[in-house]
Coordinates of C-alpha atoms and ligand atoms in Angstrom, one line a residue:
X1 CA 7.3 -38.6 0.3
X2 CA 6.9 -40.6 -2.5
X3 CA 4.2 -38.8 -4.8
X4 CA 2.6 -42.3 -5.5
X5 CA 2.6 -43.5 -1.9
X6 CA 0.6 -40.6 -1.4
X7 CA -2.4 -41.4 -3.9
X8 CA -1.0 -38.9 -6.8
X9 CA -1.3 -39.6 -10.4
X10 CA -1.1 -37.1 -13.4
X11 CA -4.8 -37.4 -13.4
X12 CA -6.1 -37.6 -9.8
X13 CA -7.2 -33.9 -10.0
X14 CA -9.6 -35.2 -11.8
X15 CA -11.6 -36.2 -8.6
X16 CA -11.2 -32.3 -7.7
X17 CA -13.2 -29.0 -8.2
X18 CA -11.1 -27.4 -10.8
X19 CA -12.0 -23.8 -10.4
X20 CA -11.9 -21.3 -13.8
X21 CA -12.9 -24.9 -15.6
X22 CA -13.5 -24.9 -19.7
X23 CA -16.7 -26.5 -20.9
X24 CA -15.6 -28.0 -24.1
X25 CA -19.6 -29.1 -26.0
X26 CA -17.3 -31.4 -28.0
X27 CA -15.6 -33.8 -25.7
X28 CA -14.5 -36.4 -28.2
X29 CA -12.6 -33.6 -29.7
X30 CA -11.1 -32.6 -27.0
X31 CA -9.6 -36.4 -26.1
X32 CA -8.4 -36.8 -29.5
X33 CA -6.6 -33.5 -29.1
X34 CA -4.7 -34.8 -26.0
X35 CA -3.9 -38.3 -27.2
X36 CA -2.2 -36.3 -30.1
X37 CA -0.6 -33.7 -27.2
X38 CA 0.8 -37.1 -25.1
X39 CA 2.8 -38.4 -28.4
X40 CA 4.5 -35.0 -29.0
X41 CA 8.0 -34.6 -27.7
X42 CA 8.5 -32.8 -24.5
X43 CA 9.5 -29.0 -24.9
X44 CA 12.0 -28.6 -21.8
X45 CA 13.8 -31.5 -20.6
X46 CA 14.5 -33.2 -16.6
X47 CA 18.2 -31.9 -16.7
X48 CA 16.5 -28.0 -17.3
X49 CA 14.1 -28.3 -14.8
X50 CA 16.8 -30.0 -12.2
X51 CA 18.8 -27.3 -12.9
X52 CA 16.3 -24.1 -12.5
X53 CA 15.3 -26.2 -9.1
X54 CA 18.8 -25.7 -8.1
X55 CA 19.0 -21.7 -9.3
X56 CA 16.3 -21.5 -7.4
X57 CA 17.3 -22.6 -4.1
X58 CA 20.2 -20.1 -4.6
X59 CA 17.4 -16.8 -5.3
X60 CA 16.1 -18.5 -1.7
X61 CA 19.5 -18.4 -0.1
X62 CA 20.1 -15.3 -1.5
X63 CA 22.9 -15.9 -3.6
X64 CA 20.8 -14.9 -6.6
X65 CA 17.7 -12.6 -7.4
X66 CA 14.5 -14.0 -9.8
X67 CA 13.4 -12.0 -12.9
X68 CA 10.0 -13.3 -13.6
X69 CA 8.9 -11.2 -16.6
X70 CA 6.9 -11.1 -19.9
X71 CA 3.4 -10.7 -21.2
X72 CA 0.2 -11.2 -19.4
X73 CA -1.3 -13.7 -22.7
X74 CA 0.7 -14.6 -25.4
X75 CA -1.1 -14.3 -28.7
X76 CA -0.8 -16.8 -31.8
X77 CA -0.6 -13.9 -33.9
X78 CA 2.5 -12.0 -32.0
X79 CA 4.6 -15.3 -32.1
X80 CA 6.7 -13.0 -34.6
X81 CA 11.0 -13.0 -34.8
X82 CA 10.0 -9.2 -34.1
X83 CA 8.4 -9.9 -30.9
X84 CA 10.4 -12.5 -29.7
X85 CA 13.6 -11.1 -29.8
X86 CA 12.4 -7.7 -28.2
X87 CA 11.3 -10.2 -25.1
X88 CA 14.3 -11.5 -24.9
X89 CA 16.0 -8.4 -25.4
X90 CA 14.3 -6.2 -22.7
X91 CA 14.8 -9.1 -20.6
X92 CA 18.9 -9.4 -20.7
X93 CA 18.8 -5.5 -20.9
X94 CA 17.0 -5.7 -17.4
X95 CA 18.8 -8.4 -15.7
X96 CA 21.9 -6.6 -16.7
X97 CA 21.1 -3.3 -14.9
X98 CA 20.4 -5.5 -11.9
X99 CA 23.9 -7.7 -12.1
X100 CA 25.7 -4.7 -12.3
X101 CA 24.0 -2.6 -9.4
X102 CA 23.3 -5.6 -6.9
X103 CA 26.3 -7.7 -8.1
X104 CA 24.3 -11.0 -7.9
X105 CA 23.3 -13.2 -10.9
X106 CA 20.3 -13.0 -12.2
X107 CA 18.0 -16.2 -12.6
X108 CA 15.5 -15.3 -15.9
X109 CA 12.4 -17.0 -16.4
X110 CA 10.0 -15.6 -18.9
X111 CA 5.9 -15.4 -19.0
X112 CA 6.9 -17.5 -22.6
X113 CA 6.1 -20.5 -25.3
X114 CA 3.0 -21.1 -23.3
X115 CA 1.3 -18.4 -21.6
X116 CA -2.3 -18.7 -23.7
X117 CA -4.8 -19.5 -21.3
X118 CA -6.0 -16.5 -18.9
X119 CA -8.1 -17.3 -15.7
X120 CA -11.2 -14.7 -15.8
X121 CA -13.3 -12.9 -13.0
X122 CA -16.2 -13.6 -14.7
X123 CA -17.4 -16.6 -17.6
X124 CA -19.3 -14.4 -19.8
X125 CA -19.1 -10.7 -20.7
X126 CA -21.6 -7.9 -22.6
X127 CA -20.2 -7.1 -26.0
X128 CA -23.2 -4.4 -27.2
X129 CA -26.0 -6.1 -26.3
X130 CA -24.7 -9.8 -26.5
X131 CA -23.7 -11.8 -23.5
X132 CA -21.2 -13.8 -24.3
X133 CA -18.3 -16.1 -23.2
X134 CA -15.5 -14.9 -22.0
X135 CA -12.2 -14.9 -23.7
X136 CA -10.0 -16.9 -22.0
X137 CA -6.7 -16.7 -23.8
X138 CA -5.6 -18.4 -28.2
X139 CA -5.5 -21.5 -26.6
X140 CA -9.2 -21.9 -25.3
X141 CA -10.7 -19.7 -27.7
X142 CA -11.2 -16.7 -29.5
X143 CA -10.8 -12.8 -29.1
X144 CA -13.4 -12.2 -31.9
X145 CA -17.0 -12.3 -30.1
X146 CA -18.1 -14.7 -32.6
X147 CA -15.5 -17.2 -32.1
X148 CA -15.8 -17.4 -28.1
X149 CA -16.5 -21.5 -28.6
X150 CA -14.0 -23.2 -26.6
X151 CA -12.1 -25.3 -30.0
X152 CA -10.0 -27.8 -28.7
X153 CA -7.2 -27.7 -31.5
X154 CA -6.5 -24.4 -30.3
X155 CA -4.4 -26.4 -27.8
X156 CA -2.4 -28.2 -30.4
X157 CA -1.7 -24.8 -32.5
X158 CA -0.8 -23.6 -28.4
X159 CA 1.9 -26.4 -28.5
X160 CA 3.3 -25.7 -32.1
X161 CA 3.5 -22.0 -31.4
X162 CA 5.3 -22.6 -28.1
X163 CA 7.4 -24.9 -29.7
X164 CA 8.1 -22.4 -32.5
X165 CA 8.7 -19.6 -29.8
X166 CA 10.9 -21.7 -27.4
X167 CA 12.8 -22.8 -31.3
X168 CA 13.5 -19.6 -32.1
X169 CA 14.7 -18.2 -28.1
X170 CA 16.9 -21.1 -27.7
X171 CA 18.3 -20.4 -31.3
X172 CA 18.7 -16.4 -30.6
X173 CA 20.5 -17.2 -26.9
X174 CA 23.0 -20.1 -29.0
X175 CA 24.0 -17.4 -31.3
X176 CA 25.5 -14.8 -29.9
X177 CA 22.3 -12.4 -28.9
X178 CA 23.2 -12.3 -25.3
X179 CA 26.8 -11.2 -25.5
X180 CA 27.8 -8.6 -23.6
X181 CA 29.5 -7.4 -26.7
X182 CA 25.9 -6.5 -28.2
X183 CA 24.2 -5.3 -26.1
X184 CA 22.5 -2.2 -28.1
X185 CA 21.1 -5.2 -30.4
X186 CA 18.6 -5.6 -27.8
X187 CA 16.9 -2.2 -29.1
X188 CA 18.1 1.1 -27.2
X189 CA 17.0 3.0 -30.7
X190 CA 13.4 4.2 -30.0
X191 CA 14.5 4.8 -26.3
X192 CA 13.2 8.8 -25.7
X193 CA 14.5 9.4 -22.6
X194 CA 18.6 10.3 -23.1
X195 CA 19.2 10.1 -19.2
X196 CA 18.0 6.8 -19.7
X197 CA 19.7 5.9 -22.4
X198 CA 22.9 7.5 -21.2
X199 CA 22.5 5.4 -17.6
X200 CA 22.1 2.1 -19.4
X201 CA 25.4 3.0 -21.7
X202 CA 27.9 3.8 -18.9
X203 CA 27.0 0.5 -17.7
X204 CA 27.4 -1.4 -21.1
X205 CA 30.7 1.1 -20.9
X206 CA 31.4 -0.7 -17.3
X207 CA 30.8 -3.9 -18.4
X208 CA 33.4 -3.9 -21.6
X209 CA 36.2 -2.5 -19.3
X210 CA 35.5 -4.9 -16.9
X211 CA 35.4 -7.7 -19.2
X212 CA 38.4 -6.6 -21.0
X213 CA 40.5 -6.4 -18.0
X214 CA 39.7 -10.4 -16.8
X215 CA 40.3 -11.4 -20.6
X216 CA 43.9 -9.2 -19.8
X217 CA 44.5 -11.4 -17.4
X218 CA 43.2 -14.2 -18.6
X219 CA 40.5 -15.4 -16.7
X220 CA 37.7 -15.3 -19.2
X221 CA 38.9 -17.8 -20.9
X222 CA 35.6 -20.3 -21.8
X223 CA 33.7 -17.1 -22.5
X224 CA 34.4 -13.9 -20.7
X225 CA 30.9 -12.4 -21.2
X226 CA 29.2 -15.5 -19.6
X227 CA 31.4 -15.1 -16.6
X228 CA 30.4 -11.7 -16.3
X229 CA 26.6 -13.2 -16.1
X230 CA 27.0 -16.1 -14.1
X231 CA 29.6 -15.1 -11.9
X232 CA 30.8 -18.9 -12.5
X233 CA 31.3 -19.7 -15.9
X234 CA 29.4 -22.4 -17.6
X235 CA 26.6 -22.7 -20.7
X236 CA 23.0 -22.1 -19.0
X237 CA 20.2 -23.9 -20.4
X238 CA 19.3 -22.2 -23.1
X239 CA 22.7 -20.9 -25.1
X240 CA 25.3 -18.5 -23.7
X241 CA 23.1 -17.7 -20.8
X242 CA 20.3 -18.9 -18.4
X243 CA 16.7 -18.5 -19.5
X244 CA 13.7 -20.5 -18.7
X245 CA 10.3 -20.7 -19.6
X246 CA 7.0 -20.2 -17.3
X247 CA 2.9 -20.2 -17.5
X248 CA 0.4 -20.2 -15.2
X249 CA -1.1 -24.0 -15.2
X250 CA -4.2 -23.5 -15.5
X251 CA -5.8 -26.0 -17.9
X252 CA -4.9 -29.2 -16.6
X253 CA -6.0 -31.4 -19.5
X254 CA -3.0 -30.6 -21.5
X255 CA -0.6 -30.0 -18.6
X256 CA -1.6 -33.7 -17.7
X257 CA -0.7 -35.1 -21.0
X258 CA 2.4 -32.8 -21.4
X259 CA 3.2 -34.5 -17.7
X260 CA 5.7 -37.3 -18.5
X261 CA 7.6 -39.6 -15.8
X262 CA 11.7 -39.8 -16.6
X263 CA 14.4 -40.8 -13.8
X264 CA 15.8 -37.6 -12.0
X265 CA 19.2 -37.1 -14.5
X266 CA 21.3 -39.1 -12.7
X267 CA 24.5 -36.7 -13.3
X268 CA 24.7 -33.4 -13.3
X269 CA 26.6 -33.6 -16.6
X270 CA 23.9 -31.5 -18.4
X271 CA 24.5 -28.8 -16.2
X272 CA 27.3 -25.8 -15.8
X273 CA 30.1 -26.4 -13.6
X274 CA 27.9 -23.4 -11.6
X275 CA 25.3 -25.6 -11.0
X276 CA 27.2 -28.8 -9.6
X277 CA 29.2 -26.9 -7.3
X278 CA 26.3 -27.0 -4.8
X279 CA 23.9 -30.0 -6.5
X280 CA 23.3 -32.4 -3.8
X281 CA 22.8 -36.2 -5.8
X282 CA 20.1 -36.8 -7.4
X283 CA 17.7 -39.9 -6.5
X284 CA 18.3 -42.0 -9.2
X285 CA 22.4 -41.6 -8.6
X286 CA 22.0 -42.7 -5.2
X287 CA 19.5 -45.5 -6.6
X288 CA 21.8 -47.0 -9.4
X289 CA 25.0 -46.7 -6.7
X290 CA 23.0 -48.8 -4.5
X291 CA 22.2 -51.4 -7.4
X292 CA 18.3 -50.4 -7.8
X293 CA 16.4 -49.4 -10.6
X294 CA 16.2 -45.8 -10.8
X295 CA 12.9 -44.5 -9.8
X296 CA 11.1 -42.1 -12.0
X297 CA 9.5 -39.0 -11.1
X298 CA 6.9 -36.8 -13.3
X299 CA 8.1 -33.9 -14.8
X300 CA 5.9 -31.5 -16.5
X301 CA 7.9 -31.0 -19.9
X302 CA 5.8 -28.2 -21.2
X303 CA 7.6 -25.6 -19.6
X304 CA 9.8 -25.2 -16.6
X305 CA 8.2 -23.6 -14.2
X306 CA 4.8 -23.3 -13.7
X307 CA 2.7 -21.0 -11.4
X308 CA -0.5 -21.3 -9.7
X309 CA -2.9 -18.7 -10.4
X310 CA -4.5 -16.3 -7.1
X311 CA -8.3 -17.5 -8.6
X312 CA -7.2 -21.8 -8.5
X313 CA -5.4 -22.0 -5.5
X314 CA -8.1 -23.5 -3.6
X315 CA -6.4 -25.8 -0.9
X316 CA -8.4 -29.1 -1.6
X317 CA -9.0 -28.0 -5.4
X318 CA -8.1 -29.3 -8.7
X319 CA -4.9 -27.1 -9.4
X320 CA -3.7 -27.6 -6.0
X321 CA -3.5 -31.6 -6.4
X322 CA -2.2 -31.5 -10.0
X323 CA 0.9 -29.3 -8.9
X324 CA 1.4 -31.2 -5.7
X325 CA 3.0 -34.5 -8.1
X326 CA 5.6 -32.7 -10.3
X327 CA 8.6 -32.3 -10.2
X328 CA 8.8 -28.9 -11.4
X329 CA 9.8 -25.7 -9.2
X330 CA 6.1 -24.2 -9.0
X331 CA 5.2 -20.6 -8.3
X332 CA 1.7 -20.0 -6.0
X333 CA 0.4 -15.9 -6.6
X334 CA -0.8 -14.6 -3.0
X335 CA -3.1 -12.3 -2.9
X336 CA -5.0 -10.1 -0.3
X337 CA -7.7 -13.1 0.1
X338 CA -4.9 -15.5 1.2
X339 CA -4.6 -16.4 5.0
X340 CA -1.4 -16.6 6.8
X341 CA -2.0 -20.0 8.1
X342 CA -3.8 -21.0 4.8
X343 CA 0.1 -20.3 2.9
X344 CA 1.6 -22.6 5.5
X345 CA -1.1 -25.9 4.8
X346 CA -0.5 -24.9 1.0
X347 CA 3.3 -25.1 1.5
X348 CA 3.0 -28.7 3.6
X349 CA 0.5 -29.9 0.4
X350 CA 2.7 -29.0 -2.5
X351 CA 6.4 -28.9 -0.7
X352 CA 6.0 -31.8 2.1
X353 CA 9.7 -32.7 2.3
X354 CA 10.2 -29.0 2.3
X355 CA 12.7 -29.5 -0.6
X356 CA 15.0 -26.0 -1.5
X357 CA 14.3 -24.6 -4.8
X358 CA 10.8 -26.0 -4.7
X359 CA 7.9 -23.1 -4.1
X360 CA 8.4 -19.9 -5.1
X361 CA 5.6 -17.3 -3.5
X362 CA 4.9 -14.7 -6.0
X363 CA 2.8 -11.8 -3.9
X364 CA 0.4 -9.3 -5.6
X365 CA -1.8 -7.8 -3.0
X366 CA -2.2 -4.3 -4.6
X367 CA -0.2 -1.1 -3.1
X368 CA -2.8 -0.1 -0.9
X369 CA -3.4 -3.5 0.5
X370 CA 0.5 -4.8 1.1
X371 CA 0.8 -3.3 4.5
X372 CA -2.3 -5.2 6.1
X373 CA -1.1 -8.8 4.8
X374 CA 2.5 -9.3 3.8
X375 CA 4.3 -8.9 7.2
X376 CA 1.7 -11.9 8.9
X377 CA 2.6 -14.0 5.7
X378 CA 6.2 -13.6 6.2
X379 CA 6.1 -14.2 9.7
X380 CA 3.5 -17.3 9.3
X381 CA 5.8 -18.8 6.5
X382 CA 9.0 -18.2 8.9
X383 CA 7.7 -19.6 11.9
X384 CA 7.3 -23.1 9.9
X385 CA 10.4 -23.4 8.4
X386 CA 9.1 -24.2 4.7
X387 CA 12.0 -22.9 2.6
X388 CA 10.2 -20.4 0.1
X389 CA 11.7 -17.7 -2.4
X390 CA 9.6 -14.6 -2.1
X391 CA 8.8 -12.5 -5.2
X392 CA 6.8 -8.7 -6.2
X393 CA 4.2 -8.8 -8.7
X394 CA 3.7 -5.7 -8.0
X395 CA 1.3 -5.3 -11.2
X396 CA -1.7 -7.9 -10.4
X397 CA -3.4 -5.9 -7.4
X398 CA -3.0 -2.4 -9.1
X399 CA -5.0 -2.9 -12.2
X400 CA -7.4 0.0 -13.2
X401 CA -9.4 1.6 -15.5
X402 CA -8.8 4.6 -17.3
X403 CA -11.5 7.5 -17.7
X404 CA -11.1 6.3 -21.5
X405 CA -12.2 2.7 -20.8
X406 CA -8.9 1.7 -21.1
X407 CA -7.2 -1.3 -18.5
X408 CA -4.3 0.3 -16.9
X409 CA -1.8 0.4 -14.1
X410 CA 0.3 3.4 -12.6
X411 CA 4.5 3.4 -12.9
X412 CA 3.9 5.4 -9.2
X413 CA 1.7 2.6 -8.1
X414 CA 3.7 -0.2 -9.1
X415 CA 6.7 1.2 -7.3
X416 CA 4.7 1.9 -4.4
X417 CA 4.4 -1.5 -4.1
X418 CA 7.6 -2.7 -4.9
X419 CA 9.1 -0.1 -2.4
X420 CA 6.9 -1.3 0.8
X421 CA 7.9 -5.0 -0.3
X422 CA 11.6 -4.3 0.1
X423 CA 10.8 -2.8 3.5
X424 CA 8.5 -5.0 5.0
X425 CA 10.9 -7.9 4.0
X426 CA 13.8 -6.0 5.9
X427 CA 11.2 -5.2 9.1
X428 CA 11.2 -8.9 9.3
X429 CA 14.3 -10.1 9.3
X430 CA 13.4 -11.5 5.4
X431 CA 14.7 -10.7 1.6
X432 CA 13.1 -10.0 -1.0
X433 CA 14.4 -12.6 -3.9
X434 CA 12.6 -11.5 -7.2
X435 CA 10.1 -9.6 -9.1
X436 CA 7.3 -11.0 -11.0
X437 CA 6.6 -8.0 -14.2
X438 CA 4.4 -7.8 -17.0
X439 CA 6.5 -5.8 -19.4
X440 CA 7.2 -5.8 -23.2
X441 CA 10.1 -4.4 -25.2
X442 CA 7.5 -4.7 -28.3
X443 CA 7.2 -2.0 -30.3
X444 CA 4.2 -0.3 -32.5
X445 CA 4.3 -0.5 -36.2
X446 CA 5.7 3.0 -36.4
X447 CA 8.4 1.8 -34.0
X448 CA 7.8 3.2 -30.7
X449 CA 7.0 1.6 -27.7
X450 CA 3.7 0.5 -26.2
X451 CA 1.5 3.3 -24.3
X452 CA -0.1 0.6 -21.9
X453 CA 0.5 1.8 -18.3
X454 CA 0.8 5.7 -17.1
X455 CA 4.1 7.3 -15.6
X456 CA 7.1 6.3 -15.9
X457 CA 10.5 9.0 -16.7
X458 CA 8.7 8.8 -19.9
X459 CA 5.8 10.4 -18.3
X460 CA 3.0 8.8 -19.9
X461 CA 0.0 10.9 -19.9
X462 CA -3.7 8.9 -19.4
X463 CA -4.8 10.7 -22.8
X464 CA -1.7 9.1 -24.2
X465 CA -2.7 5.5 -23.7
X466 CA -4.8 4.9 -26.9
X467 CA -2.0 5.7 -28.9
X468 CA -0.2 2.4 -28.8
X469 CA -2.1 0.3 -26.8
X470 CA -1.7 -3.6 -28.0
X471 CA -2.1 -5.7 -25.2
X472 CA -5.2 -7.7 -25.7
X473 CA -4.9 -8.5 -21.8
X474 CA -3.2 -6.7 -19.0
X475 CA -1.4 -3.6 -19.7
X476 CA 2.1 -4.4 -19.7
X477 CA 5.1 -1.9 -18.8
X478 CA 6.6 -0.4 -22.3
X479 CA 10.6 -0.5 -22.7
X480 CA 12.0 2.5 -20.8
X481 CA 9.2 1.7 -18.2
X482 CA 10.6 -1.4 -17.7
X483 CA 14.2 0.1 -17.8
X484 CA 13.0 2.5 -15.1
X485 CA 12.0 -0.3 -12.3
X486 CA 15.6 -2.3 -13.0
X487 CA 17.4 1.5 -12.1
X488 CA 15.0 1.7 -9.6
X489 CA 16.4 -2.3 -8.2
X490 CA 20.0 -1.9 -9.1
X491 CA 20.2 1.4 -6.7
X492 CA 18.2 0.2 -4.2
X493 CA 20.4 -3.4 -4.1
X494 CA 24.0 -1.5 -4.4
X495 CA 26.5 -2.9 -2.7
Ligands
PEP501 C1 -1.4 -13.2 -14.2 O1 -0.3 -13.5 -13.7 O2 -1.5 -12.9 -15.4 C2 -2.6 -13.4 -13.3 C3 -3.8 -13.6 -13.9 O3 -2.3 -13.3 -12.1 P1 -3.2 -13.6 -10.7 O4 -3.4 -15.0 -10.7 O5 -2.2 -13.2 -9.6 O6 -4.4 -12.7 -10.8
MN502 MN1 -1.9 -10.6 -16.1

């Protein structure tokens, strides 16, 4: 269906409760702000996107798996070449356990250059004896209790340090970071555990052989390392290999006016001989081969996917009709709260045409609540045919507090989780296609890693956590913690 036929514009969710709303007191402000925002250049471009969609509908076939990772709120003040590359790093270091155990490419979109603004339970919190807003990520406003004020400029500083961030990834992944050669400059220094480190060198060890042996006989030719990645040659989108960029879309002011209309690419000249092979022609191609203008579709060009949070999924609210126009592949979090047929009238909203590659349903019911609702949501969501890729957050619904006051989550928990998702997909005939992680490779001043969530092979004690704790949000899984859950994958998924 056409979007416009059906009554959408960038800013019809304007006529729609937004839930988690901002009250801005200075509204002038805030429109000057977004003018501003709709002049600035787009930060990913319709070729990226098309291309993700199609990566996509491979995670859904099952030809590849989704690695959704990174922090819970970026911070202005980590947006640091320290912090960035140990992302990136801990991300290829985890997709790479996972291609070598499972044997299926990886598709790698990171919680990055844009994940600022946090949804929260409630709009004000006591700080002493002070009631006071809520902080609700850098771009809204900020962590000091003084500065709770929502500013809108913080939304422009949000779009220069995301396009500072996404400068700086897409000049690491063009020059040479991601080859398989390097892989130890990811940062395998500070790791403690030496099983760990010893399991993640015989496959590095793996990998070289391997890669030496196609160079030998000369298949590697446009890049041997790449092929090893893609398992089909080709540049991805962002350098040597894929990697895209995510947030949750929660403040639709400035998603609007980063929302842009452009014709679908009409070739698939921008992207890897990997990607044509199963590209089906785009709109416009069939448009201009029939002699008619091209028609143009809106892309949101802040990032390339986008996710709808578990709090703003309301079926007839805001977020819902906002994300229902783009072009975008869109994730929608499912929690406990969710009803089996609810999922189904959400999918025929956002994914009428039922288009592959589309909707990507990220679950995060808790460990002790998966059993009661994921098998009725897989069954509800296969009984209507929408095509869907289904992803673990296994960190969202296993949040807790520590006896210290600190916000934490259990390694055991998390796996727990992730363990029942694996088998409740198989019970019904379904696969599990990704994982959805908060997890940082970011280390402390002193140079270890962060001591945000207990367990782990590292065995992270609770009266440990205060020692490195730096998330400013949810507690995110450390390095080796990370490195444990992508063992924990490759095994499971060995072929
Ligand atoms: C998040 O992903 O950081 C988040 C807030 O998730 P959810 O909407 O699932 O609670
Ligand atoms: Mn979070």
């Amino acid at each position: 269906m056409n979007e416009q036929e059906a009554g959408w514009t960038p800013s019809s969710w304007r006529s729609k409760p937004a839930a988690q709303d901002v009250v801005y007191p200075d509204r002038e402000k805030l429109d000057k702000v977004l003018n501003k925002i709709r002049t600035l250049p787009p930060l990913v471009t319709p070729s990226e996107i098309e291309r993700l969609r199609h990566k996509l509908s491979q995670v859904q076939r099952n030809e590849a798996f989704l690695l959704h990772a990174g922090d819970c709120a970026e911070s202005f003040d980590a947006c640091t070449h320290e912090n960035i590359s140990a992302k990136i790093g801990l991300i290829l270091s985890f997709s790479l356990i996972l291609i070598w155990g499972a044997r299926m490419p990886v598709v790698r979109i990171g919680r990055i250059a844009g994940q600022y603004a946090k949804p929260r339970s409630s709009a004000t919190e006591k700080i002493g004896d002070r009631e006071v807003l809520s902080f609700r990520g850098d771009n809204v406003n900020g962590l000091d209790p003084n500065d709770r004020t929502p500013d809108p400029e913080r939304l422009l500083s949000a779009y220069f340090h995301s396009t500072a961030t996404l400068n700086y990834v897409r000049g690491l992944l063009t020059s040479g970071f991601a080859s398989l050669h390097h892989p130890r400059d990811w940062s395998l220094s500070h790791v403690r555990s030496p099983a760990l480190r010893e399991e993640f060198e015989r496959i590095t060890e793996g990998l070289s052989d391997a890669l030496d042996f196609t160079r030998t006989i000369g298949f590697g030719a446009d890049g041997g390392d790449r092929l090893s990645y893609e398992q089909g040659g080709g540049r991805g989108v962002l350098g040597e290999v894929d990697f895209y960029t995510s947030h949750e879309g929660l403040m639709l002011d400035v998603e609007e006016a980063m929302t842009r209309a452009f014709p679908v690419p009409s070739s698939t000249a921008s992207t890897s001989r990997s990607a044509i092979t199963n590209a089906s022609r785009s709109p416009s191609a069939e448009a201009e081969s029939q002699g008619e203008r091209p028609r143009k579709v809106h892309y949101n060009t802040s990032a390339h996917f986008l996710w709808i949070g578990d709090r703003t999924r309301q079926l007839t609210g805001a977020h819902v009709e906002y994300f229902r126009g783009v072009r975008n592949p869109i994730g929608v979090k499912v929690g406990p709260t969710m009803q089996a047929d609810e999922i189904v009238r959400l999918l025929d909203i956002v994914n009428p045409d039922r288009e592959p590659g589309k909707v990507t349903l990220i679950t995060r019911y808790g460990a002790g609540k998966i059993e009661q609702h994921l098998a009725s949501h897989i069954t509800a969501v296969q009984a209507s045919g929408h095509p869907v890729a289904w992803i673990c957050d296994a960190m969202h619904g296993n949040t807790l507090t520590s006896s210290t006051g600190l916000k934490t989550r259990h390694f055991g928990t998390i796996i727990s989780e992730l363990t029942a998702c694996l088998r409740i997909h198989a019970e019904c005939g379904s696969t599990l296609n990704g994982v959805s992680l908060e997890f940082t490779g970011e280390l402390s001043e002193d140079g270890f890693s962060v001591t945000e969530c207990l367990g782990g092979s590292m065995e992270l004690a609770e009266e440990e956590l205060g020692l490195r704790y730096q998330s400013f949000c949810d507690p995110r899984l450390n390095f080796e913690q990370s490195l444990d859950v992508a063992f924990l994958l490759s095994n499971h998924f060995k072929k």
